[in-house]
Amino acid sequence: MIFYHPAPLSNAPQSGSQVRPIKMMEAFSSLGYDIYEITGALPQRLEKISRLMKDLSPTSYSQYLFFYGESTTAPPIVRDKTLLIGQAIKELSIFRELRARKIPLGLFYRDVHWKFDQYRNNVQWYKWLISYPLYYYELYLYARYLDYLFLPSINMLKVLPFFRDETCVIGLPAGCQLLNADSLYRNLQQYSAPKTLHLLYVGGIVPPLYDIRPVLQTVHKSPNLRLTISCRKQEWTSWRNAYETLLTSNISIVHAHETELESLYGQSDISLLFYPPHEYRSLTIPLKLFESLGHGVPVIVSSNTEAARFVQAEHIGWVVDSTEELRHLLNYLADHPSELKKMRDNVLQVREKHTWQQRAKQAADLLLQVRKDSISS
């Protein structure tokens, strides 16, 4: 197979946009696929594309079963910050070339943040003026050449232009990596008497999308609650003043890397994904939800979000409407830990369905069917 990501793969991923391509490529490899990898900086990608095109005969059926891509949060032309527009556009011609050679094409389209005010408000006007049409151009190419567009949530289709055939658009949210189940089952033995709840929040802290003041206000001076917040160090440096007055002795701030998160989840009873309302959250599910799922930790999420629909459908946590409801739920669970144990039991059962391997298999099966149909016709 061909695996495409228009950026270098990070050795120390700091965000979901860096984690997902690595996990998906590892998942395809674990399924037994030999991978022709097109990643790296623009010159590296162009060299790999050139070698691939020389390897492909326009007449014989390809030895490559399918192409799967993982997009970045910005079109390659914007992300690479290159003035060599000709070279950047040449890269995107790979979709036309592979389509002509009847290689099935699928790509995960990561984000639509550019359709909302937070994008326009956070970039200089001239950058927005340049990048906005390029977002449309990228989607136009995908609509023209892809066999399948994969999205974090099928609801994202509502704000995407060009895609009229909904059968070619598939929801493919993030997956999870399973932690050792034996240690998780041992931890469940402690849920038998009223206890102090250990809560975990992992992720961004920059308002308005990632405003954690409601969470801090809920935990503030609650003796039966302990909260650990893991965020990027630079974000905490920039936004500390916004949160510092709400910090008490039962709230800890850490800056854990991916390898350090396992111990944080292992010490936690519940993972929090509670945010103020925003339309953007109805279109996507945070990768942190699946990270929590893989560690066997139930979640509490805000209502009227795509994450809430997923949590309710899979019974892996609780959905709350307000900070008052959040406070009431946390106090109830602290007094009735058997309810928490029931939820953790279910999380351990459900997570098997949502691994990265399952996500890669879903994408591969769809693209292999396209290949099969092409051969038979």
mmCIF file of C-alpha atoms in Angstrom:
data_model
loop_
_atom_site.group_PDB
_atom_site.id
_atom_site.type_symbol
_atom_site.label_atom_id
_atom_site.label_comp_id
_atom_site.label_asym_id
_atom_site.label_seq_id
_atom_site.Cartn_x
_atom_site.Cartn_y
_atom_site.Cartn_z
ATOM 1 C CA MET A 1 0.000 0.000 0.000
ATOM 2 C CA ILE A 2 0.933 3.669 -0.303
ATOM 3 C CA PHE A 3 0.805 5.746 2.880
ATOM 4 C CA TYR A 4 0.804 9.531 2.441
ATOM 5 C CA HIS A 5 1.135 12.332 4.992
ATOM 6 C CA PRO A 6 2.307 15.769 3.790
ATOM 7 C CA ALA A 7 4.615 16.436 6.738
ATOM 8 C CA PRO A 8 7.390 14.744 8.695
ATOM 9 C CA LEU A 9 6.320 12.112 11.218
ATOM 10 C CA SER A 10 7.176 13.326 14.703
ATOM 11 C CA ASN A 11 9.458 11.313 17.000
ATOM 12 C CA ALA A 12 7.782 12.916 20.022
ATOM 13 C CA PRO A 13 4.191 13.754 19.029
ATOM 14 C CA GLN A 14 2.633 16.594 21.014
ATOM 15 C CA SER A 15 -0.874 16.691 19.544
ATOM 16 C CA GLY A 16 -3.543 14.554 17.945
ATOM 17 C CA SER A 17 -2.550 15.799 14.501
ATOM 18 C CA GLN A 18 0.927 14.336 15.074
ATOM 19 C CA VAL A 19 -0.180 11.149 16.832
ATOM 20 C CA ARG A 20 -2.774 9.886 14.373
ATOM 21 C CA PRO A 21 -0.607 9.443 11.221
ATOM 22 C CA ILE A 22 1.961 7.466 13.218
ATOM 23 C CA LYS A 23 -0.670 5.223 14.797
ATOM 24 C CA MET A 24 -2.447 4.580 11.500
ATOM 25 C CA MET A 25 0.776 3.682 9.683
ATOM 26 C CA GLU A 26 1.730 1.328 12.529
ATOM 27 C CA ALA A 27 -1.754 -0.208 12.357
ATOM 28 C CA PHE A 28 -1.502 -0.885 8.601
ATOM 29 C CA SER A 29 1.892 -2.454 9.183
ATOM 30 C CA SER A 30 0.499 -4.673 11.965
ATOM 31 C CA LEU A 31 -2.176 -5.857 9.524
ATOM 32 C CA GLY A 32 0.594 -7.169 7.281
ATOM 33 C CA TYR A 33 0.839 -4.484 4.597
ATOM 34 C CA ASP A 34 4.169 -3.515 3.049
ATOM 35 C CA ILE A 35 4.116 0.266 3.073
ATOM 36 C CA TYR A 36 5.500 2.691 0.533
ATOM 37 C CA GLU A 37 5.757 5.789 2.711
ATOM 38 C CA ILE A 38 5.379 9.316 1.333
ATOM 39 C CA THR A 39 6.086 11.617 4.279
ATOM 40 C CA GLY A 40 8.677 14.220 5.267
ATOM 41 C CA ALA A 41 9.411 17.726 4.032
ATOM 42 C CA LEU A 42 8.238 18.774 0.569
ATOM 43 C CA PRO A 43 11.504 17.907 -1.288
ATOM 44 C CA GLN A 44 11.517 14.448 0.304
ATOM 45 C CA ARG A 45 7.902 13.840 -0.621
ATOM 46 C CA LEU A 46 8.441 14.957 -4.204
ATOM 47 C CA GLU A 47 11.415 12.586 -4.535
ATOM 48 C CA LYS A 48 9.340 9.680 -3.194
ATOM 49 C CA ILE A 49 6.452 10.525 -5.530
ATOM 50 C CA SER A 50 8.835 10.682 -8.485
ATOM 51 C CA ARG A 51 10.241 7.226 -7.639
ATOM 52 C CA LEU A 52 6.734 5.856 -7.247
ATOM 53 C CA MET A 53 5.612 7.138 -10.639
ATOM 54 C CA LYS A 54 8.648 5.558 -12.316
ATOM 55 C CA ASP A 55 7.771 2.287 -10.598
ATOM 56 C CA LEU A 56 4.188 2.347 -11.867
ATOM 57 C CA SER A 57 3.434 1.177 -15.351
ATOM 58 C CA PRO A 58 0.516 2.986 -17.019
ATOM 59 C CA THR A 59 -0.534 -0.252 -18.708
ATOM 60 C CA SER A 60 0.004 -3.086 -16.210
ATOM 61 C CA TYR A 61 -2.143 -3.455 -13.118
ATOM 62 C CA SER A 62 -0.342 -2.046 -10.110
ATOM 63 C CA GLN A 63 1.245 -4.080 -7.364
ATOM 64 C CA TYR A 64 0.038 -1.375 -4.970
ATOM 65 C CA LEU A 65 -3.312 -2.398 -3.511
ATOM 66 C CA PHE A 66 -4.428 1.084 -2.483
ATOM 67 C CA PHE A 67 -3.424 4.587 -1.400
ATOM 68 C CA TYR A 68 -4.299 5.897 2.066
ATOM 69 C CA GLY A 69 -3.540 9.464 3.135
ATOM 70 C CA GLU A 70 -3.646 11.379 6.404
ATOM 71 C CA SER A 71 -4.066 15.110 5.853
ATOM 72 C CA THR A 72 -2.660 17.884 8.024
ATOM 73 C CA THR A 73 -4.628 20.740 9.570
ATOM 74 C CA ALA A 74 -3.562 22.972 6.677
ATOM 75 C CA PRO A 75 -3.185 22.275 2.938
ATOM 76 C CA PRO A 76 0.359 21.173 2.051
ATOM 77 C CA ILE A 77 1.045 24.441 0.212
ATOM 78 C CA VAL A 78 0.247 26.422 3.366
ATOM 79 C CA ARG A 79 1.913 24.023 5.779
ATOM 80 C CA ASP A 80 5.187 23.927 3.866
ATOM 81 C CA LYS A 81 5.299 27.746 3.743
ATOM 82 C CA THR A 82 6.919 27.489 0.360
ATOM 83 C CA LEU A 83 7.067 30.036 -2.410
ATOM 84 C CA LEU A 84 7.644 27.180 -4.854
ATOM 85 C CA ILE A 85 3.942 26.929 -5.640
ATOM 86 C CA GLY A 86 4.663 24.911 -8.773
ATOM 87 C CA GLN A 87 6.360 22.180 -6.749
ATOM 88 C CA ALA A 88 3.603 22.185 -4.151
ATOM 89 C CA ILE A 89 0.913 21.812 -6.820
ATOM 90 C CA LYS A 90 2.989 19.087 -8.476
ATOM 91 C CA GLU A 91 2.731 17.089 -5.261
ATOM 92 C CA LEU A 92 -1.057 17.231 -5.369
ATOM 93 C CA SER A 93 -0.991 15.775 -8.892
ATOM 94 C CA ILE A 94 -0.366 12.397 -7.260
ATOM 95 C CA PHE A 95 -4.128 12.024 -6.869
ATOM 96 C CA ARG A 96 -4.730 12.456 -10.600
ATOM 97 C CA GLU A 97 -1.836 10.155 -11.523
ATOM 98 C CA LEU A 98 -2.899 7.328 -9.215
ATOM 99 C CA ARG A 99 -6.520 7.657 -10.275
ATOM 100 C CA ALA A 100 -5.429 7.245 -13.895
ATOM 101 C CA ARG A 101 -3.648 4.031 -12.885
ATOM 102 C CA LYS A 102 -6.786 2.734 -11.143
ATOM 103 C CA ILE A 103 -5.246 2.612 -7.682
ATOM 104 C CA PRO A 104 -8.012 3.074 -5.075
ATOM 105 C CA LEU A 105 -7.641 6.354 -3.212
ATOM 106 C CA GLY A 106 -8.696 7.128 0.338
ATOM 107 C CA LEU A 107 -7.750 10.038 2.568
ATOM 108 C CA PHE A 108 -8.575 11.145 6.094
ATOM 109 C CA TYR A 109 -9.490 14.839 6.182
ATOM 110 C CA ARG A 110 -8.579 15.995 9.624
ATOM 111 C CA ASP A 111 -10.046 19.369 10.469
ATOM 112 C CA VAL A 112 -12.436 22.171 9.501
ATOM 113 C CA HIS A 113 -11.216 24.744 12.002
ATOM 114 C CA TRP A 114 -10.684 27.111 9.076
ATOM 115 C CA LYS A 115 -14.464 27.344 8.608
ATOM 116 C CA PHE A 116 -14.919 28.944 12.027
ATOM 117 C CA ASP A 117 -14.185 32.336 13.528
ATOM 118 C CA GLN A 118 -11.394 31.083 15.789
ATOM 119 C CA TYR A 119 -9.224 30.527 12.704
ATOM 120 C CA ARG A 120 -9.861 33.929 11.157
ATOM 121 C CA ASN A 121 -9.390 35.654 14.508
ATOM 122 C CA ASN A 122 -6.034 33.972 15.189
ATOM 123 C CA VAL A 123 -4.207 34.600 11.908
ATOM 124 C CA GLN A 124 -3.193 37.779 10.117
ATOM 125 C CA TRP A 125 -5.681 38.868 7.475
ATOM 126 C CA TYR A 126 -3.267 38.342 4.579
ATOM 127 C CA LYS A 127 -2.521 34.771 5.691
ATOM 128 C CA TRP A 128 -6.229 34.055 5.838
ATOM 129 C CA LEU A 129 -6.680 35.623 2.393
ATOM 130 C CA ILE A 130 -4.031 33.314 0.919
ATOM 131 C CA SER A 131 -4.910 30.126 2.745
ATOM 132 C CA TYR A 132 -8.702 30.199 2.450
ATOM 133 C CA PRO A 133 -8.892 29.509 -1.316
ATOM 134 C CA LEU A 134 -6.218 26.825 -0.910
ATOM 135 C CA TYR A 135 -8.426 24.961 1.551
ATOM 136 C CA TYR A 136 -11.140 24.945 -1.119
ATOM 137 C CA TYR A 137 -8.705 23.873 -3.825
ATOM 138 C CA GLU A 138 -7.512 20.958 -1.711
ATOM 139 C CA LEU A 139 -11.101 19.776 -1.109
ATOM 140 C CA TYR A 140 -11.927 20.173 -4.803
ATOM 141 C CA LEU A 141 -9.086 17.787 -5.692
ATOM 142 C CA TYR A 142 -10.216 15.290 -3.065
ATOM 143 C CA ALA A 143 -13.818 15.388 -4.300
ATOM 144 C CA ARG A 144 -12.673 14.835 -7.862
ATOM 145 C CA TYR A 145 -10.204 11.995 -7.363
ATOM 146 C CA LEU A 146 -10.790 10.153 -4.085
ATOM 147 C CA ASP A 147 -12.784 6.951 -3.865
ATOM 148 C CA TYR A 148 -13.362 7.572 -0.155
ATOM 149 C CA LEU A 149 -13.024 10.606 2.058
ATOM 150 C CA PHE A 150 -12.679 9.635 5.724
ATOM 151 C CA LEU A 151 -13.766 12.096 8.405
ATOM 152 C CA PRO A 152 -13.517 12.263 12.216
ATOM 153 C CA SER A 153 -17.315 12.356 12.170
ATOM 154 C CA ILE A 154 -19.819 12.082 9.347
ATOM 155 C CA ASN A 155 -21.371 15.308 10.694
ATOM 156 C CA MET A 156 -18.375 17.205 9.318
ATOM 157 C CA LEU A 157 -19.801 16.643 5.847
ATOM 158 C CA LYS A 158 -22.366 19.372 6.606
ATOM 159 C CA VAL A 159 -19.703 22.091 6.310
ATOM 160 C CA LEU A 160 -17.606 20.629 3.467
ATOM 161 C CA PRO A 161 -18.054 21.839 -0.118
ATOM 162 C CA PHE A 162 -17.940 19.666 -3.280
ATOM 163 C CA PHE A 163 -18.838 16.259 -1.780
ATOM 164 C CA ARG A 164 -22.294 15.470 -3.138
ATOM 165 C CA ASP A 165 -22.054 11.666 -3.061
ATOM 166 C CA GLU A 166 -22.430 10.871 0.629
ATOM 167 C CA THR A 167 -21.789 7.164 0.055
ATOM 168 C CA CYS A 168 -18.134 8.040 -0.581
ATOM 169 C CA VAL A 169 -17.759 9.798 2.784
ATOM 170 C CA ILE A 170 -17.101 7.600 5.821
ATOM 171 C CA GLY A 171 -16.676 8.395 9.504
ATOM 172 C CA LEU A 172 -13.280 7.150 10.694
ATOM 173 C CA PRO A 173 -12.561 8.625 14.136
ATOM 174 C CA ALA A 174 -9.360 8.055 16.040
ATOM 175 C CA GLY A 175 -8.560 4.684 17.555
ATOM 176 C CA CYS A 176 -7.055 3.554 20.821
ATOM 177 C CA GLN A 177 -4.062 1.566 21.955
ATOM 178 C CA LEU A 178 -4.919 -1.074 24.553
ATOM 179 C CA LEU A 179 -3.233 -0.962 27.933
ATOM 180 C CA ASN A 180 -2.553 -4.267 29.701
ATOM 181 C CA ALA A 181 -5.966 -5.477 30.890
ATOM 182 C CA ASP A 182 -4.665 -7.407 33.920
ATOM 183 C CA SER A 183 -3.523 -4.268 35.730
ATOM 184 C CA LEU A 184 -6.826 -2.570 34.944
ATOM 185 C CA TYR A 185 -8.886 -5.404 36.369
ATOM 186 C CA ARG A 186 -6.774 -5.375 39.530
ATOM 187 C CA ASN A 187 -7.437 -1.661 39.945
ATOM 188 C CA LEU A 188 -11.201 -2.268 39.838
ATOM 189 C CA GLN A 189 -11.074 -4.017 43.230
ATOM 190 C CA GLN A 190 -10.752 -0.652 45.007
ATOM 191 C CA TYR A 191 -14.236 0.535 43.983
ATOM 192 C CA SER A 192 -16.191 -0.741 46.992
ATOM 193 C CA ALA A 193 -16.520 2.177 49.451
ATOM 194 C CA PRO A 194 -16.856 5.984 49.276
ATOM 195 C CA LYS A 195 -13.591 7.357 47.978
ATOM 196 C CA THR A 196 -11.703 10.364 46.727
ATOM 197 C CA LEU A 197 -12.108 10.593 42.954
ATOM 198 C CA HIS A 198 -8.954 11.124 40.914
ATOM 199 C CA LEU A 199 -9.797 13.131 37.803
ATOM 200 C CA LEU A 200 -7.601 13.722 34.754
ATOM 201 C CA TYR A 201 -7.713 16.372 32.053
ATOM 202 C CA VAL A 202 -5.285 16.025 29.144
ATOM 203 C CA GLY A 203 -5.140 18.546 26.311
ATOM 204 C CA GLY A 204 -5.261 22.192 25.333
ATOM 205 C CA ILE A 205 -6.121 25.032 27.688
ATOM 206 C CA VAL A 206 -6.463 27.949 25.223
ATOM 207 C CA PRO A 207 -9.967 29.533 25.193
ATOM 208 C CA PRO A 208 -12.513 29.551 23.688
ATOM 209 C CA LEU A 209 -12.318 25.951 22.428
ATOM 210 C CA TYR A 210 -10.289 24.695 25.376
ATOM 211 C CA ASP A 211 -11.494 26.828 28.267
ATOM 212 C CA ILE A 212 -11.030 24.717 31.416
ATOM 213 C CA ARG A 213 -12.298 27.288 33.914
ATOM 214 C CA PRO A 214 -15.630 25.441 34.331
ATOM 215 C CA VAL A 215 -13.694 22.291 35.281
ATOM 216 C CA LEU A 216 -11.538 24.179 37.770
ATOM 217 C CA GLN A 217 -14.589 25.859 39.282
ATOM 218 C CA THR A 218 -16.226 22.460 39.763
ATOM 219 C CA VAL A 219 -13.238 20.885 41.504
ATOM 220 C CA HIS A 220 -12.307 24.048 43.402
ATOM 221 C CA LYS A 221 -12.107 23.251 47.158
ATOM 222 C CA SER A 222 -13.968 19.915 46.817
ATOM 223 C CA PRO A 223 -12.323 17.627 49.397
ATOM 224 C CA ASN A 224 -13.466 14.403 47.692
ATOM 225 C CA LEU A 225 -11.984 15.360 44.292
ATOM 226 C CA ARG A 226 -8.407 15.447 43.011
ATOM 227 C CA LEU A 227 -7.678 16.856 39.549
ATOM 228 C CA THR A 228 -4.524 16.520 37.450
ATOM 229 C CA ILE A 229 -4.235 18.729 34.368
ATOM 230 C CA SER A 230 -1.653 17.780 31.747
ATOM 231 C CA CYS A 231 -1.097 20.476 29.130
ATOM 232 C CA ARG A 232 1.688 21.883 26.996
ATOM 233 C CA LYS A 233 4.208 23.871 28.995
ATOM 234 C CA GLN A 234 4.144 26.832 26.606
ATOM 235 C CA GLU A 235 0.345 27.046 26.817
ATOM 236 C CA TRP A 236 0.455 27.052 30.598
ATOM 237 C CA THR A 237 3.087 29.814 30.545
ATOM 238 C CA SER A 238 0.860 31.928 28.287
ATOM 239 C CA TRP A 239 -2.455 31.290 30.053
ATOM 240 C CA ARG A 240 -1.481 30.742 33.667
ATOM 241 C CA ASN A 241 -2.896 34.103 34.757
ATOM 242 C CA ALA A 242 -6.351 33.136 33.450
ATOM 243 C CA TYR A 243 -6.486 30.060 35.673
ATOM 244 C CA GLU A 244 -4.238 30.715 38.666
ATOM 245 C CA THR A 245 -6.915 32.156 40.974
ATOM 246 C CA LEU A 246 -8.895 28.908 40.643
ATOM 247 C CA LEU A 247 -6.008 26.637 41.627
ATOM 248 C CA THR A 248 -6.195 24.937 45.014
ATOM 249 C CA SER A 249 -4.248 22.184 46.757
ATOM 250 C CA ASN A 250 -6.377 19.442 45.140
ATOM 251 C CA ILE A 251 -5.425 20.571 41.594
ATOM 252 C CA SER A 252 -2.060 19.679 40.022
ATOM 253 C CA ILE A 253 -0.578 20.991 36.770
ATOM 254 C CA VAL A 254 1.847 18.747 34.862
ATOM 255 C CA HIS A 255 3.315 18.680 31.363
ATOM 256 C CA ALA A 256 3.455 14.970 30.563
ATOM 257 C CA HIS A 257 4.756 13.551 27.295
ATOM 258 C CA GLU A 258 3.068 10.629 25.561
ATOM 259 C CA THR A 259 5.226 8.040 27.322
ATOM 260 C CA GLU A 260 4.356 9.549 30.710
ATOM 261 C CA LEU A 261 0.599 9.581 30.188
ATOM 262 C CA GLU A 262 0.178 5.871 30.926
ATOM 263 C CA SER A 263 0.952 6.374 34.613
ATOM 264 C CA LEU A 264 -1.406 9.374 34.785
ATOM 265 C CA TYR A 265 -4.291 7.386 33.337
ATOM 266 C CA GLY A 266 -3.389 4.462 35.585
ATOM 267 C CA GLN A 267 -3.872 6.664 38.656
ATOM 268 C CA SER A 268 -7.148 8.195 37.407
ATOM 269 C CA ASP A 269 -10.777 7.199 37.920
ATOM 270 C CA ILE A 270 -12.325 9.490 35.314
ATOM 271 C CA SER A 271 -11.099 11.503 32.332
ATOM 272 C CA LEU A 272 -12.726 14.903 31.746
ATOM 273 C CA LEU A 273 -13.662 16.311 28.325
ATOM 274 C CA PHE A 274 -15.977 19.039 29.553
ATOM 275 C CA TYR A 275 -15.928 22.325 27.600
ATOM 276 C CA PRO A 276 -18.130 25.384 27.019
ATOM 277 C CA PRO A 277 -20.544 24.981 24.072
ATOM 278 C CA HIS A 278 -19.142 25.499 20.559
ATOM 279 C CA GLU A 279 -20.494 24.450 17.156
ATOM 280 C CA TYR A 280 -17.115 22.969 16.213
ATOM 281 C CA ARG A 281 -17.518 20.224 18.833
ATOM 282 C CA SER A 282 -20.583 18.857 17.049
ATOM 283 C CA LEU A 283 -18.346 17.884 14.127
ATOM 284 C CA THR A 284 -15.470 15.928 15.631
ATOM 285 C CA ILE A 285 -14.392 13.708 18.531
ATOM 286 C CA PRO A 286 -11.203 14.552 20.459
ATOM 287 C CA LEU A 287 -8.426 11.974 20.169
ATOM 288 C CA LYS A 288 -8.131 12.192 23.959
ATOM 289 C CA LEU A 289 -11.450 10.371 24.289
ATOM 290 C CA PHE A 290 -9.966 7.322 22.558
ATOM 291 C CA GLU A 291 -6.738 7.666 24.505
ATOM 292 C CA SER A 292 -8.807 7.418 27.684
ATOM 293 C CA LEU A 293 -10.763 4.492 26.253
ATOM 294 C CA GLY A 294 -7.563 2.588 25.539
ATOM 295 C CA HIS A 295 -6.452 3.058 29.127
ATOM 296 C CA GLY A 296 -9.776 1.736 30.427
ATOM 297 C CA VAL A 297 -10.826 5.068 31.969
ATOM 298 C CA PRO A 298 -14.450 6.306 31.655
ATOM 299 C CA VAL A 299 -15.037 9.867 30.460
ATOM 300 C CA ILE A 300 -17.329 12.753 31.283
ATOM 301 C CA VAL A 301 -18.169 14.880 28.245
ATOM 302 C CA SER A 302 -20.228 17.965 27.446
ATOM 303 C CA SER A 303 -23.697 17.466 25.977
ATOM 304 C CA ASN A 304 -24.657 18.329 22.394
ATOM 305 C CA THR A 305 -21.302 17.230 20.994
ATOM 306 C CA GLU A 306 -20.191 14.427 18.716
ATOM 307 C CA ALA A 307 -18.196 13.045 21.645
ATOM 308 C CA ALA A 308 -21.417 12.923 23.698
ATOM 309 C CA ARG A 309 -23.195 10.922 20.990
ATOM 310 C CA PHE A 310 -20.312 8.444 20.896
ATOM 311 C CA VAL A 311 -20.143 8.115 24.696
ATOM 312 C CA GLN A 312 -23.882 7.506 24.953
ATOM 313 C CA ALA A 313 -23.920 4.989 22.118
ATOM 314 C CA GLU A 314 -21.009 2.975 23.524
ATOM 315 C CA HIS A 315 -21.818 3.480 27.250
ATOM 316 C CA ILE A 316 -18.261 4.474 28.156
ATOM 317 C CA GLY A 317 -19.010 7.443 30.399
ATOM 318 C CA TRP A 318 -21.428 10.210 31.278
ATOM 319 C CA VAL A 319 -22.836 13.261 29.490
ATOM 320 C CA VAL A 320 -23.535 16.455 31.442
ATOM 321 C CA ASP A 321 -25.186 19.753 30.512
ATOM 322 C CA SER A 322 -23.693 22.164 33.035
ATOM 323 C CA THR A 323 -21.114 22.680 35.751
ATOM 324 C CA GLU A 324 -23.856 22.110 38.337
ATOM 325 C CA GLU A 325 -24.671 18.742 36.776
ATOM 326 C CA LEU A 326 -20.958 17.919 36.595
ATOM 327 C CA ARG A 327 -20.485 18.702 40.302
ATOM 328 C CA HIS A 328 -23.534 16.637 41.266
ATOM 329 C CA LEU A 329 -22.357 13.661 39.176
ATOM 330 C CA LEU A 330 -18.830 13.717 40.619
ATOM 331 C CA ASN A 331 -20.103 13.854 44.187
ATOM 332 C CA TYR A 332 -22.523 11.016 43.471
ATOM 333 C CA LEU A 333 -19.786 8.823 41.984
ATOM 334 C CA ALA A 334 -17.496 9.525 44.929
ATOM 335 C CA ASP A 335 -20.255 8.277 47.252
ATOM 336 C CA HIS A 336 -21.265 5.362 44.984
ATOM 337 C CA PRO A 337 -18.028 3.966 43.491
ATOM 338 C CA SER A 338 -19.852 0.773 42.445
ATOM 339 C CA GLU A 339 -21.421 2.867 39.642
ATOM 340 C CA LEU A 340 -17.947 3.846 38.520
ATOM 341 C CA LYS A 341 -16.855 0.210 38.580
ATOM 342 C CA LYS A 342 -19.784 -0.781 36.316
ATOM 343 C CA MET A 343 -18.762 1.868 33.810
ATOM 344 C CA ARG A 344 -15.097 0.830 33.881
ATOM 345 C CA ASP A 345 -16.122 -2.793 33.312
ATOM 346 C CA ASN A 346 -17.997 -1.713 30.193
ATOM 347 C CA VAL A 347 -15.118 0.439 28.963
ATOM 348 C CA LEU A 348 -12.830 -2.598 29.080
ATOM 349 C CA GLN A 349 -15.294 -4.550 26.934
ATOM 350 C CA VAL A 350 -16.014 -1.802 24.405
ATOM 351 C CA ARG A 351 -12.461 -0.662 23.728
ATOM 352 C CA GLU A 352 -11.651 -3.804 21.725
ATOM 353 C CA LYS A 353 -13.869 -2.470 18.908
ATOM 354 C CA HIS A 354 -12.064 0.846 18.619
ATOM 355 C CA THR A 355 -8.365 0.080 18.243
ATOM 356 C CA TRP A 356 -6.163 1.710 15.612
ATOM 357 C CA GLN A 357 -5.971 -1.701 13.928
ATOM 358 C CA GLN A 358 -9.757 -1.753 13.577
ATOM 359 C CA ARG A 359 -9.719 1.717 12.025
ATOM 360 C CA ALA A 360 -7.004 0.729 9.530
ATOM 361 C CA LYS A 361 -8.869 -2.483 8.669
ATOM 362 C CA GLN A 362 -12.076 -0.557 8.002
ATOM 363 C CA ALA A 363 -10.304 1.793 5.591
ATOM 364 C CA ALA A 364 -8.379 -1.039 3.906
ATOM 365 C CA ASP A 365 -11.493 -3.186 3.429
ATOM 366 C CA LEU A 366 -13.345 -0.349 1.695
ATOM 367 C CA LEU A 367 -10.438 0.443 -0.622
ATOM 368 C CA LEU A 368 -9.792 -3.214 -1.421
ATOM 369 C CA GLN A 369 -13.443 -3.530 -2.432
ATOM 370 C CA VAL A 370 -12.949 -0.630 -4.847
ATOM 371 C CA ARG A 371 -10.001 -2.513 -6.331
ATOM 372 C CA LYS A 372 -12.007 -5.718 -6.597
ATOM 373 C CA ASP A 373 -14.893 -3.929 -8.315
ATOM 374 C CA SER A 374 -12.464 -2.277 -10.715
ATOM 375 C CA ILE A 375 -10.906 -5.594 -11.695
ATOM 376 C CA SER A 376 -14.267 -7.307 -12.209
ATOM 377 C CA SER A 377 -15.495 -4.492 -14.424
#
